[in-house]
Amino acid sequence: MRLIIQRVSQASVSIDGQIAGAIKEGLLLLVGFGPDDDQDDLDYAVRKITQMRIFSDREGRMNLSLLDVKGSILSISQFTLFANTKKGNRPAFTGAASPDLAKDLYERFNRLLADYCPVEKGIFGADMQVSLNNNGPVTITLDTKQR
């Protein structure tokens, strides 16, 4: 499981000009799944995302978690995080999970996150436009296979 985690002051996702999800302070997650991802990857990612201290405290130090600031999550499925760009000019996505497996993992992942904070999301497989104000900017990558 690969994620791009962006600390945002606001973010939204639109599909065909209609807003599908929007948050204020919190995290925008771009989420991709591989064929070997399982419940352990989901649990690890949820724990890291909700407890990672990447929000500023009163002294301006990144010392607070998403839970501490009572933030929200905007979760966007992103199979392109598994792009292989080693050969040629066209990325290959053969390292990504099958659409059926990825959709199941994505839905389970979002349900787990929702146990901790409000979660908005895009629509799996849709052509989405994502808008954000990256706060900091703070952008972090997480790969659950590189623990």
Tab-separated table of N, CA and C in Angstrom:
chain	number	residue	atom	x	y	z
A	1	MET	N	0.861	-1.167	0.000
A	1	MET	CA	0.000	0.000	0.000
A	1	MET	C	0.904	1.225	0.000
A	2	ARG	N	0.614	2.120	-0.927
A	2	ARG	CA	1.398	3.349	-1.025
A	2	ARG	C	0.467	4.534	-0.859
A	3	LEU	N	0.946	5.515	-0.092
A	3	LEU	CA	0.144	6.707	0.161
A	3	LEU	C	0.982	7.961	0.015
A	4	ILE	N	0.338	9.000	-0.465
A	4	ILE	CA	0.851	10.357	-0.373
A	4	ILE	C	-0.050	11.039	0.644
A	5	ILE	N	0.554	11.588	1.683
A	5	ILE	CA	-0.188	12.229	2.767
A	5	ILE	C	0.122	13.723	2.708
A	6	GLN	N	-0.907	14.536	2.521
A	6	GLN	CA	-0.704	15.975	2.446
A	6	GLN	C	-1.514	16.653	3.544
A	7	ARG	N	-0.814	17.453	4.344
A	7	ARG	CA	-1.494	18.240	5.372
A	7	ARG	C	-2.142	19.424	4.674
A	8	VAL	N	-3.452	19.589	4.869
A	8	VAL	CA	-4.183	20.618	4.137
A	8	VAL	C	-4.986	21.512	5.069
A	9	SER	N	-5.193	22.751	4.622
A	9	SER	CA	-6.126	23.637	5.314
A	9	SER	C	-7.512	23.491	4.704
A	10	GLN	N	-7.569	22.976	3.469
A	10	GLN	CA	-8.830	22.594	2.841
A	10	GLN	C	-8.522	21.779	1.605
A	11	ALA	N	-9.452	20.903	1.237
A	11	ALA	CA	-9.300	20.086	0.041
A	11	ALA	C	-10.681	19.620	-0.395
A	12	SER	N	-10.811	19.389	-1.707
A	12	SER	CA	-12.069	18.870	-2.228
A	12	SER	C	-11.798	18.019	-3.456
A	13	VAL	N	-12.767	17.172	-3.780
A	13	VAL	CA	-12.704	16.360	-4.986
A	13	VAL	C	-14.023	16.531	-5.729
A	14	SER	N	-13.910	16.765	-7.038
A	14	SER	CA	-15.082	16.950	-7.892
A	14	SER	C	-15.094	15.904	-8.987
A	15	ILE	N	-16.292	15.506	-9.360
A	15	ILE	CA	-16.500	14.570	-10.459
A	15	ILE	C	-17.588	15.165	-11.343
A	16	ASP	N	-17.267	15.369	-12.615
A	16	ASP	CA	-18.212	15.999	-13.547
A	16	ASP	C	-18.745	17.320	-13.012
A	17	GLY	N	-17.876	18.104	-12.390
A	17	GLY	CA	-18.248	19.419	-11.898
A	17	GLY	C	-19.012	19.431	-10.588
A	18	GLN	N	-19.279	18.272	-10.011
A	18	GLN	CA	-20.004	18.169	-8.746
A	18	GLN	C	-19.038	17.765	-7.632
A	19	ILE	N	-19.072	18.480	-6.519
A	19	ILE	CA	-18.191	18.140	-5.399
A	19	ILE	C	-18.660	16.830	-4.767
A	20	ALA	N	-17.747	15.862	-4.723
A	20	ALA	CA	-18.051	14.557	-4.133
A	20	ALA	C	-17.628	14.509	-2.668
A	21	GLY	N	-16.627	15.294	-2.296
A	21	GLY	CA	-16.141	15.323	-0.924
A	21	GLY	C	-15.302	16.563	-0.689
A	22	ALA	N	-15.364	17.083	0.537
A	22	ALA	CA	-14.583	18.275	0.880
A	22	ALA	C	-14.300	18.274	2.372
A	23	ILE	N	-13.118	18.767	2.730
A	23	ILE	CA	-12.744	18.895	4.136
A	23	ILE	C	-12.094	20.248	4.367
A	24	LYS	N	-12.011	20.613	5.629
A	24	LYS	CA	-11.216	21.783	6.030
A	24	LYS	C	-9.900	21.231	6.567
A	25	GLU	N	-9.481	21.586	7.765
A	25	GLU	CA	-8.183	21.138	8.275
A	25	GLU	C	-8.123	19.619	8.368
A	26	GLY	N	-7.036	19.064	7.854
A	26	GLY	CA	-6.862	17.623	7.934
A	26	GLY	C	-5.839	17.118	6.953
A	27	LEU	N	-6.114	15.931	6.410
A	27	LEU	CA	-5.186	15.267	5.510
A	27	LEU	C	-5.866	14.868	4.216
A	28	LEU	N	-5.187	15.146	3.110
A	28	LEU	CA	-5.573	14.602	1.819
A	28	LEU	C	-4.709	13.369	1.616
A	29	LEU	N	-5.353	12.231	1.373
A	29	LEU	CA	-4.631	10.979	1.153
A	29	LEU	C	-4.821	10.533	-0.285
A	30	LEU	N	-3.723	10.306	-0.990
A	30	LEU	CA	-3.752	9.634	-2.278
A	30	LEU	C	-3.330	8.206	-1.982
A	31	VAL	N	-4.193	7.239	-2.285
A	31	VAL	CA	-4.038	5.876	-1.796
A	31	VAL	C	-3.991	4.884	-2.949
A	32	GLY	N	-2.917	4.095	-3.004
A	32	GLY	CA	-2.792	3.045	-4.015
A	32	GLY	C	-2.533	1.704	-3.362
A	33	PHE	N	-3.025	0.649	-3.999
A	33	PHE	CA	-2.892	-0.702	-3.440
A	33	PHE	C	-2.168	-1.619	-4.407
A	34	GLY	N	-1.359	-2.509	-3.815
A	34	GLY	CA	-0.671	-3.535	-4.575
A	34	GLY	C	-1.353	-4.876	-4.381
A	35	PRO	N	-0.991	-5.858	-5.191
A	35	PRO	CA	-1.647	-7.168	-5.137
A	35	PRO	C	-1.395	-7.935	-3.844
A	36	ASP	N	-0.351	-7.595	-3.098
A	36	ASP	CA	-0.024	-8.302	-1.858
A	36	ASP	C	-0.539	-7.589	-0.615
A	37	ASP	N	-1.263	-6.499	-0.783
A	37	ASP	CA	-1.757	-5.757	0.379
A	37	ASP	C	-2.881	-6.523	1.067
A	38	ASP	N	-2.915	-6.392	2.409
A	38	ASP	CA	-3.903	-7.127	3.193
A	38	ASP	C	-4.304	-6.313	4.426
A	39	GLN	N	-5.018	-6.945	5.345
A	39	GLN	CA	-5.510	-6.261	6.537
A	39	GLN	C	-4.377	-5.670	7.375
A	40	ASP	N	-3.240	-6.341	7.435
A	40	ASP	CA	-2.099	-5.799	8.192
A	40	ASP	C	-1.650	-4.451	7.625
A	41	ASP	N	-1.650	-4.326	6.295
A	41	ASP	CA	-1.275	-3.058	5.671
A	41	ASP	C	-2.282	-1.968	6.013
A	42	LEU	N	-3.565	-2.315	5.974
A	42	LEU	CA	-4.611	-1.344	6.309
A	42	LEU	C	-4.467	-0.876	7.750
A	43	ASP	N	-4.313	-1.816	8.673
A	43	ASP	CA	-4.196	-1.468	10.093
A	43	ASP	C	-2.972	-0.599	10.356
A	44	TYR	N	-1.849	-0.962	9.747
A	44	TYR	CA	-0.618	-0.184	9.919
A	44	TYR	C	-0.806	1.245	9.397
A	45	ALA	N	-1.369	1.378	8.195
A	45	ALA	CA	-1.557	2.701	7.597
A	45	ALA	C	-2.497	3.559	8.436
A	46	VAL	N	-3.592	2.980	8.920
A	46	VAL	CA	-4.539	3.738	9.739
A	46	VAL	C	-3.864	4.231	11.007
A	47	ARG	N	-3.106	3.364	11.645
A	47	ARG	CA	-2.406	3.754	12.879
A	47	ARG	C	-1.409	4.882	12.604
A	48	LYS	N	-0.617	4.761	11.544
A	48	LYS	CA	0.367	5.800	11.228
A	48	LYS	C	-0.309	7.115	10.873
A	49	ILE	N	-1.338	7.066	10.044
A	49	ILE	CA	-2.003	8.281	9.576
A	49	ILE	C	-2.652	9.033	10.730
A	50	THR	N	-3.327	8.324	11.602
A	50	THR	CA	-4.055	9.001	12.678
A	50	THR	C	-3.146	9.458	13.811
A	51	GLN	N	-1.975	8.831	13.964
A	51	GLN	CA	-1.104	9.157	15.091
A	51	GLN	C	0.159	9.939	14.714
A	52	MET	N	0.438	10.053	13.404
A	52	MET	CA	1.639	10.766	12.966
A	52	MET	C	1.567	12.229	13.398
A	53	ARG	N	2.620	12.703	14.048
A	53	ARG	CA	2.642	14.082	14.576
A	53	ARG	C	3.165	15.029	13.503
A	54	ILE	N	2.238	15.528	12.673
A	54	ILE	CA	2.629	16.405	11.568
A	54	ILE	C	1.849	17.721	11.558
A	55	PHE	N	1.103	17.988	12.620
A	55	PHE	CA	0.400	19.260	12.750
A	55	PHE	C	1.114	20.121	13.776
A	56	SER	N	1.096	21.411	13.567
A	56	SER	CA	1.854	22.332	14.407
A	56	SER	C	1.176	22.571	15.755
A	57	ASP	N	2.018	22.626	16.793
A	57	ASP	CA	1.533	23.003	18.117
A	57	ASP	C	1.630	24.528	18.248
A	58	ARG	N	1.423	25.049	19.437
A	58	ARG	CA	1.437	26.510	19.643
A	58	ARG	C	2.798	27.136	19.379
A	59	GLU	N	3.859	26.353	19.502
A	59	GLU	CA	5.203	26.858	19.235
A	59	GLU	C	5.597	26.686	17.766
A	60	GLY	N	4.703	26.164	16.954
A	60	GLY	CA	4.994	25.975	15.543
A	60	GLY	C	5.730	24.695	15.221
A	61	ARG	N	5.886	23.811	16.196
A	61	ARG	CA	6.562	22.522	15.974
A	61	ARG	C	5.545	21.473	15.549
A	62	MET	N	5.949	20.602	14.621
A	62	MET	CA	5.068	19.502	14.230
A	62	MET	C	5.048	18.498	15.377
A	63	ASN	N	4.052	18.643	16.232
A	63	ASN	CA	3.998	17.869	17.461
A	63	ASN	C	2.614	17.304	17.738
A	64	LEU	N	1.641	17.578	16.841
A	64	LEU	CA	0.270	17.137	17.059
A	64	LEU	C	-0.168	16.191	15.956
A	65	SER	N	-1.049	15.267	16.307
A	65	SER	CA	-1.568	14.309	15.335
A	65	SER	C	-2.897	14.793	14.772
A	66	LEU	N	-3.370	14.090	13.769
A	66	LEU	CA	-4.692	14.365	13.207
A	66	LEU	C	-5.759	14.286	14.295
A	67	LEU	N	-5.627	13.310	15.181
A	67	LEU	CA	-6.591	13.158	16.270
A	67	LEU	C	-6.523	14.337	17.232
A	68	ASP	N	-5.306	14.829	17.504
A	68	ASP	CA	-5.134	15.969	18.416
A	68	ASP	C	-5.831	17.226	17.898
A	69	VAL	N	-5.775	17.441	16.575
A	69	VAL	CA	-6.366	18.658	16.008
A	69	VAL	C	-7.811	18.440	15.560
A	70	LYS	N	-8.308	17.216	15.783
A	70	LYS	CA	-9.673	16.863	15.378
A	70	LYS	C	-9.901	17.152	13.892
A	71	GLY	N	-8.920	16.724	13.087
A	71	GLY	CA	-8.971	16.940	11.648
A	71	GLY	C	-9.779	15.884	10.923
A	72	SER	N	-9.968	16.121	9.633
A	72	SER	CA	-10.705	15.211	8.757
A	72	SER	C	-9.769	14.652	7.697
A	73	ILE	N	-10.275	13.674	6.966
A	73	ILE	CA	-9.512	13.058	5.883
A	73	ILE	C	-10.318	13.124	4.600
A	74	LEU	N	-9.624	13.452	3.502
A	74	LEU	CA	-10.163	13.292	2.160
A	74	LEU	C	-9.325	12.208	1.500
A	75	SER	N	-9.945	11.071	1.208
A	75	SER	CA	-9.258	9.894	0.686
A	75	SER	C	-9.580	9.720	-0.793
A	76	ILE	N	-8.515	9.630	-1.614
A	76	ILE	CA	-8.651	9.511	-3.066
A	76	ILE	C	-7.893	8.263	-3.526
A	77	SER	N	-8.576	7.372	-4.242
A	77	SER	CA	-7.893	6.192	-4.783
A	77	SER	C	-6.961	6.632	-5.917
A	78	GLN	N	-5.772	6.021	-5.970
A	78	GLN	CA	-4.749	6.488	-6.912
A	78	GLN	C	-3.851	5.322	-7.314
A	79	PHE	N	-4.296	4.508	-8.271
A	79	PHE	CA	-3.499	3.359	-8.693
A	79	PHE	C	-2.178	3.779	-9.314
A	80	THR	N	-2.069	5.024	-9.790
A	80	THR	CA	-0.840	5.473	-10.444
A	80	THR	C	0.343	5.569	-9.486
A	81	LEU	N	0.099	5.417	-8.187
A	81	LEU	CA	1.224	5.378	-7.235
A	81	LEU	C	2.082	4.136	-7.457
A	82	PHE	N	1.571	3.166	-8.206
A	82	PHE	CA	2.330	1.959	-8.523
A	82	PHE	C	2.927	2.009	-9.927
A	83	ALA	N	3.056	3.198	-10.487
A	83	ALA	CA	3.628	3.331	-11.830
A	83	ALA	C	5.071	2.859	-11.857
A	84	ASN	N	5.399	2.099	-12.883
A	84	ASN	CA	6.778	1.702	-13.137
A	84	ASN	C	7.250	2.537	-14.321
A	85	THR	N	8.254	3.368	-14.083
A	85	THR	CA	8.731	4.291	-15.117
A	85	THR	C	10.135	3.953	-15.614
A	86	LYS	N	10.605	2.742	-15.339
A	86	LYS	CA	11.985	2.386	-15.694
A	86	LYS	C	12.206	2.244	-17.186
A	87	LYS	N	11.219	1.737	-17.923
A	87	LYS	CA	11.400	1.517	-19.362
A	87	LYS	C	10.503	2.451	-20.161
A	88	GLY	N	11.063	3.027	-21.190
A	88	GLY	CA	10.272	3.831	-22.114
A	88	GLY	C	9.691	5.084	-21.488
A	89	ASN	N	8.712	5.638	-22.175
A	89	ASN	CA	8.103	6.886	-21.738
A	89	ASN	C	6.674	6.722	-21.257
A	90	ARG	N	6.128	5.524	-21.382
A	90	ARG	CA	4.764	5.281	-20.921
A	90	ARG	C	4.840	4.449	-19.643
A	91	PRO	N	4.339	4.976	-18.529
A	91	PRO	CA	4.373	4.213	-17.280
A	91	PRO	C	3.556	2.923	-17.392
A	92	ALA	N	4.034	1.895	-16.727
A	92	ALA	CA	3.296	0.631	-16.635
A	92	ALA	C	2.687	0.548	-15.232
A	93	PHE	N	1.480	0.028	-15.166
A	93	PHE	CA	0.778	-0.047	-13.886
A	93	PHE	C	0.513	-1.492	-13.474
A	94	THR	N	1.328	-2.409	-13.976
A	94	THR	CA	1.134	-3.823	-13.688
A	94	THR	C	1.400	-4.167	-12.227
A	95	GLY	N	2.053	-3.282	-11.487
A	95	GLY	CA	2.321	-3.523	-10.069
A	95	GLY	C	1.158	-3.159	-9.167
A	96	ALA	N	0.109	-2.577	-9.723
A	96	ALA	CA	-1.061	-2.201	-8.924
A	96	ALA	C	-1.980	-3.412	-8.746
A	97	ALA	N	-2.756	-3.377	-7.691
A	97	ALA	CA	-3.742	-4.425	-7.439
A	97	ALA	C	-4.810	-4.396	-8.530
A	98	SER	N	-5.462	-5.528	-8.735
A	98	SER	CA	-6.591	-5.577	-9.668
A	98	SER	C	-7.666	-4.611	-9.180
A	99	PRO	N	-8.478	-4.071	-10.079
A	99	PRO	CA	-9.522	-3.138	-9.654
A	99	PRO	C	-10.452	-3.706	-8.574
A	100	ASP	N	-10.832	-4.954	-8.666
A	100	ASP	CA	-11.732	-5.541	-7.657
A	100	ASP	C	-11.083	-5.578	-6.279
A	101	LEU	N	-9.823	-6.029	-6.219
A	101	LEU	CA	-9.116	-6.085	-4.943
A	101	LEU	C	-8.883	-4.673	-4.410
A	102	ALA	N	-8.443	-3.766	-5.272
A	102	ALA	CA	-8.156	-2.397	-4.836
A	102	ALA	C	-9.421	-1.716	-4.304
A	103	LYS	N	-10.537	-1.911	-4.960
A	103	LYS	CA	-11.794	-1.292	-4.500
A	103	LYS	C	-12.181	-1.827	-3.131
A	104	ASP	N	-12.060	-3.126	-2.936
A	104	ASP	CA	-12.374	-3.720	-1.633
A	104	ASP	C	-11.459	-3.156	-0.549
A	105	LEU	N	-10.155	-3.110	-0.811
A	105	LEU	CA	-9.202	-2.589	0.168
A	105	LEU	C	-9.461	-1.110	0.455
A	106	TYR	N	-9.761	-0.344	-0.579
A	106	TYR	CA	-10.032	1.094	-0.431
A	106	TYR	C	-11.257	1.317	0.457
A	107	GLU	N	-12.306	0.574	0.219
A	107	GLU	CA	-13.519	0.723	1.027
A	107	GLU	C	-13.274	0.317	2.479
A	108	ARG	N	-12.551	-0.788	2.680
A	108	ARG	CA	-12.225	-1.224	4.050
A	108	ARG	C	-11.346	-0.202	4.751
A	109	PHE	N	-10.357	0.327	4.039
A	109	PHE	CA	-9.453	1.333	4.583
A	109	PHE	C	-10.234	2.559	5.063
A	110	ASN	N	-11.139	3.048	4.243
A	110	ASN	CA	-11.923	4.227	4.616
A	110	ASN	C	-12.842	3.960	5.802
A	111	ARG	N	-13.409	2.760	5.884
A	111	ARG	CA	-14.249	2.414	7.048
A	111	ARG	C	-13.409	2.389	8.323
A	112	LEU	N	-12.188	1.864	8.247
A	112	LEU	CA	-11.304	1.844	9.420
A	112	LEU	C	-10.948	3.256	9.856
A	113	LEU	N	-10.619	4.117	8.908
A	113	LEU	CA	-10.294	5.510	9.234
A	113	LEU	C	-11.480	6.215	9.885
A	114	ALA	N	-12.679	5.905	9.412
A	114	ALA	CA	-13.889	6.570	9.918
A	114	ALA	C	-14.161	6.239	11.379
A	115	ASP	N	-13.511	5.211	11.916
A	115	ASP	CA	-13.624	4.921	13.351
A	115	ASP	C	-12.907	5.986	14.184
A	116	TYR	N	-12.020	6.767	13.549
A	116	TYR	CA	-11.198	7.744	14.262
A	116	TYR	C	-11.532	9.200	13.941
A	117	CYS	N	-12.014	9.456	12.734
A	117	CYS	CA	-12.239	10.840	12.317
A	117	CYS	C	-13.199	10.869	11.128
A	118	PRO	N	-13.727	12.054	10.808
A	118	PRO	CA	-14.578	12.161	9.619
A	118	PRO	C	-13.766	11.876	8.347
A	119	VAL	N	-14.352	11.108	7.438
A	119	VAL	CA	-13.690	10.748	6.182
A	119	VAL	C	-14.605	11.088	5.010
A	120	GLU	N	-14.076	11.880	4.101
A	120	GLU	CA	-14.715	12.149	2.814
A	120	GLU	C	-13.892	11.404	1.774
A	121	LYS	N	-14.501	11.102	0.645
A	121	LYS	CA	-13.743	10.361	-0.363
A	121	LYS	C	-14.247	10.657	-1.758
A	122	GLY	N	-13.405	10.300	-2.708
A	122	GLY	CA	-13.802	10.361	-4.099
A	122	GLY	C	-14.570	9.102	-4.454
A	123	ILE	N	-14.767	8.880	-5.737
A	123	ILE	CA	-15.433	7.675	-6.211
A	123	ILE	C	-14.389	6.810	-6.895
A	124	PHE	N	-14.257	5.590	-6.426
A	124	PHE	CA	-13.248	4.680	-6.946
A	124	PHE	C	-13.384	4.550	-8.462
A	125	GLY	N	-12.282	4.746	-9.168
A	125	GLY	CA	-12.244	4.576	-10.608
A	125	GLY	C	-12.763	5.747	-11.423
A	126	ALA	N	-13.277	6.775	-10.770
A	126	ALA	CA	-13.817	7.923	-11.499
A	126	ALA	C	-12.697	8.867	-11.926
A	127	ASP	N	-12.988	9.677	-12.942
A	127	ASP	CA	-12.088	10.751	-13.356
A	127	ASP	C	-12.362	11.925	-12.421
A	128	MET	N	-11.429	12.195	-11.514
A	128	MET	CA	-11.649	13.173	-10.446
A	128	MET	C	-10.725	14.375	-10.591
A	129	GLN	N	-11.209	15.523	-10.157
A	129	GLN	CA	-10.397	16.718	-10.054
A	129	GLN	C	-10.254	17.026	-8.570
A	130	VAL	N	-9.004	17.087	-8.123
A	130	VAL	CA	-8.703	17.300	-6.708
A	130	VAL	C	-8.137	18.700	-6.544
A	131	SER	N	-8.662	19.422	-5.565
A	131	SER	CA	-8.208	20.770	-5.260
A	131	SER	C	-7.763	20.801	-3.804
A	132	LEU	N	-6.647	21.485	-3.528
A	132	LEU	CA	-6.177	21.533	-2.155
A	132	LEU	C	-5.377	22.792	-1.877
A	133	ASN	N	-5.358	23.152	-0.618
A	133	ASN	CA	-4.425	24.138	-0.089
A	133	ASN	C	-3.516	23.360	0.845
A	134	ASN	N	-2.307	23.063	0.351
A	134	ASN	CA	-1.345	22.280	1.117
A	134	ASN	C	-0.799	23.165	2.227
A	135	ASN	N	-0.982	22.753	3.458
A	135	ASN	CA	-0.616	23.537	4.630
A	135	ASN	C	0.816	23.232	5.015
A	136	GLY	N	1.693	24.199	4.849
A	136	GLY	CA	3.094	24.017	5.241
A	136	GLY	C	4.058	24.483	4.175
A	137	PRO	N	4.150	23.828	3.054
A	137	PRO	CA	3.488	22.585	2.697
A	137	PRO	C	4.127	21.391	3.392
A	138	VAL	N	3.283	20.437	3.733
A	138	VAL	CA	3.742	19.173	4.315
A	138	VAL	C	3.193	18.050	3.447
A	139	THR	N	4.089	17.283	2.838
A	139	THR	CA	3.727	16.132	2.021
A	139	THR	C	4.647	14.985	2.408
A	140	ILE	N	4.036	13.843	2.755
A	140	ILE	CA	4.788	12.686	3.245
A	140	ILE	C	4.364	11.450	2.458
A	141	THR	N	5.331	10.600	2.132
A	141	THR	CA	5.005	9.334	1.491
A	141	THR	C	5.041	8.226	2.539
A	142	LEU	N	4.167	7.238	2.348
A	142	LEU	CA	4.124	6.077	3.237
A	142	LEU	C	3.947	4.843	2.376
A	143	ASP	N	4.830	3.879	2.556
A	143	ASP	CA	4.734	2.588	1.866
A	143	ASP	C	4.686	1.530	2.958
A	144	THR	N	3.563	0.829	3.078
A	144	THR	CA	3.398	-0.124	4.175
A	144	THR	C	4.309	-1.333	4.045
A	145	LYS	N	4.908	-1.526	2.901
A	145	LYS	CA	5.834	-2.652	2.723
A	145	LYS	C	7.261	-2.286	3.132
A	146	GLN	N	7.497	-1.014	3.442
A	146	GLN	CA	8.826	-0.557	3.865
A	146	GLN	C	8.780	-0.097	5.307
A	147	ARG	N	8.458	-1.020	6.191
A	147	ARG	CA	8.356	-0.687	7.623
A	147	ARG	C	9.685	-0.870	8.291
